[in-house]
Amino acid sequence: MALIVQKFGGSSVSDAESIKRVAKRIVETRRAGNEVVVAVSAMGDTTDELLDLAAACTPIPAPRELDMLLTAGERISMALLAMTIKGMGVEALSFTGSQAGMITTAEHGSAKIVDVTPGRVREALDEGAVAIVAGFQGFSRDSRDITTLGRGGSDTTAVALAAALGADVCEIYTDVDGVFTTDPRIVPRARKIDAITAEEMLELAASGAKVLHLRAVEYARRHGVALHVRSSFSNETGTIVYDPAKGHPKGAQVEEPIITGIAAEKNEAKVTVGGVPDVPGKAAQIFEIVAKTNANIDIIVQNVSAADTNRTDISFTVPLEEGRRAVEALEAERESVGFLSLQYDDQIAKVAVVGAGMRTSSGVSAQLFRALYDAGINIEMISTSEIRISVVTRADLMEQTVRVLHTAFGLDSDTEATVYAGTGR
Ligand code: ADP
Ligand code: ASP
Ligand code: MG
């Protein structure tokens, strides 16, 4: 008997009809003789609607109360799903994150899983029931409070359960047929990827491909969980995320493509500290100030200093919601650091081209820059890793940049991808 963890995202359970459709799929998996654990997200755009509601009540909601509010979303979907499955004649029990033993750190809104003790889930399985677990939520032993794992965190709930229960596979059901060469909402001719290495998936997820939560990919890699991303609206096989050390899942001797996929995001801001004295220790001072605000810095660029002033500019990118804090902290230290100006720009986008084949190919950056030049797109910042090149452009050029690069690197498919549901929010 196999143990299968299935995760259903919000757009797969957006209304009663969808819940019945998903319940049917779960019942079929159970009746085929498998043990089934389900992680479920809040219905449709519930999480966004709850966030809007909180913002309408108070400008800066208390993080503890916000987590209480948001976790209610997954409670609704888990209970509806469990009762629907029971109504179809299969035993099912729903569990909140804390009942399912998802033990986390205490940081509200971005808690990390520290332990998984799924005793009640195991008992439910032993009794022949399907266990439905609320995604995205946990419990901190330190604060004794309910926490959330960050947006998109239900994927991580599913992977953590799969690892703790020793599942045979973790299936991530969503509103597209798998992981594509880029977001099919931006490029309808994006191509489905049959199998992608965990390393490439990590870079894509870290660069904004929200089809999988970054921490879910990390967790799966660390614990050797097999991931299968597929649609809850079709029976197509989706995308397998695999460890190349264990070989390609189809046993194929495939040549690595140079470019595997393109990811993009607008949720970034650029901070430029101008007129920084070009002496040792200034970068350390600036980034220590920023680090104290807990901002996650991504790309950093420092210019050569002007010969006449011996001053330089340092720019860096941070997630949008952390940018203002970083700027306020720097402003407060303007005199002690000795810089002359501070600029904040939230109209930027980051586009990343990812491919393990880049390691062994030259000329990829030249090809990328040429394609953007031909399309008249200005590059503001550049950063690279072994298997990724990221560029920063104006926010309103993001979609065009993705399309241009998708075509330039020969990724366009002959057919259009199906986006089955969801608002893309
Ligand atoms: P769920 O609610 O199922 O968790 P998400 O909205 O979090 O779904 O993720 C699925 C969405 O991710 C797709 O509808 C698609 O718009 C977007 N997406 C971004 N990049 C990719 C990609 N490379 N492949 C597939 N989907 C992607
Ligand atoms: N409901 C949460 C969100 O919208 C978690 C998830 O769907 O993965 O971010
Ligand atoms: Mg998601």
mmCIF file of N, CA, C and O and ligand atoms in Angstrom, residues 7 9 41 152-153 155 174 210-213, ligand 3:
data_model
loop_
_atom_site.group_PDB
_atom_site.id
_atom_site.type_symbol
_atom_site.label_atom_id
_atom_site.label_comp_id
_atom_site.label_asym_id
_atom_site.label_seq_id
_atom_site.Cartn_x
_atom_site.Cartn_y
_atom_site.Cartn_z
ATOM 1 N N LYS A 7 -1.575 17.811 -2.241
ATOM 2 C CA LYS A 7 -1.842 19.176 -1.805
ATOM 3 C C LYS A 7 -2.696 19.874 -2.857
ATOM 4 O O LYS A 7 -2.404 19.804 -4.057
ATOM 5 N N GLY A 9 -4.224 23.532 -4.016
ATOM 6 C CA GLY A 9 -4.126 24.983 -3.851
ATOM 7 C C GLY A 9 -5.497 25.634 -3.872
ATOM 8 O O GLY A 9 -6.500 24.997 -4.204
ATOM 9 N N SER A 41 -5.260 24.315 0.867
ATOM 10 C CA SER A 41 -5.162 25.772 1.026
ATOM 11 C C SER A 41 -6.545 26.354 1.259
ATOM 12 O O SER A 41 -7.552 25.681 1.052
ATOM 13 N N GLY A 152 1.855 31.120 0.216
ATOM 14 C CA GLY A 152 2.166 29.932 -0.588
ATOM 15 C C GLY A 152 2.658 28.760 0.247
ATOM 16 O O GLY A 152 3.070 27.728 -0.280
ATOM 17 N N GLY A 153 2.582 28.903 1.588
ATOM 18 C CA GLY A 153 3.191 27.926 2.488
ATOM 19 C C GLY A 153 2.533 26.553 2.557
ATOM 20 O O GLY A 153 3.114 25.625 3.133
ATOM 21 N N ASP A 155 2.303 24.425 0.279
ATOM 22 C CA ASP A 155 3.188 23.471 -0.406
ATOM 23 C C ASP A 155 4.166 22.882 0.614
ATOM 24 O O ASP A 155 4.463 21.683 0.599
ATOM 25 N N THR A 174 -2.431 21.955 -8.762
ATOM 26 C CA THR A 174 -2.651 23.381 -8.917
ATOM 27 C C THR A 174 -3.526 23.653 -10.142
ATOM 28 O O THR A 174 -4.252 22.753 -10.582
ATOM 29 N N LYS A 210 5.880 31.326 -8.595
ATOM 30 C CA LYS A 210 5.155 30.936 -7.378
ATOM 31 C C LYS A 210 4.458 29.581 -7.464
ATOM 32 O O LYS A 210 3.757 29.175 -6.536
ATOM 33 N N VAL A 211 4.630 28.862 -8.566
ATOM 34 C CA VAL A 211 3.987 27.547 -8.703
ATOM 35 C C VAL A 211 4.409 26.611 -7.573
ATOM 36 O O VAL A 211 3.650 25.728 -7.170
ATOM 37 N N LEU A 212 5.603 26.807 -7.021
ATOM 38 C CA LEU A 212 6.027 26.054 -5.832
ATOM 39 C C LEU A 212 6.645 27.017 -4.829
ATOM 40 O O LEU A 212 7.417 27.900 -5.197
ATOM 41 N N HIS A 213 6.314 26.818 -3.554
ATOM 42 C CA HIS A 213 6.880 27.619 -2.476
ATOM 43 C C HIS A 213 8.359 27.266 -2.346
ATOM 44 O O HIS A 213 8.715 26.085 -2.310
HETATM 45 MG MG MG B 3 0.788 28.227 -4.238
#
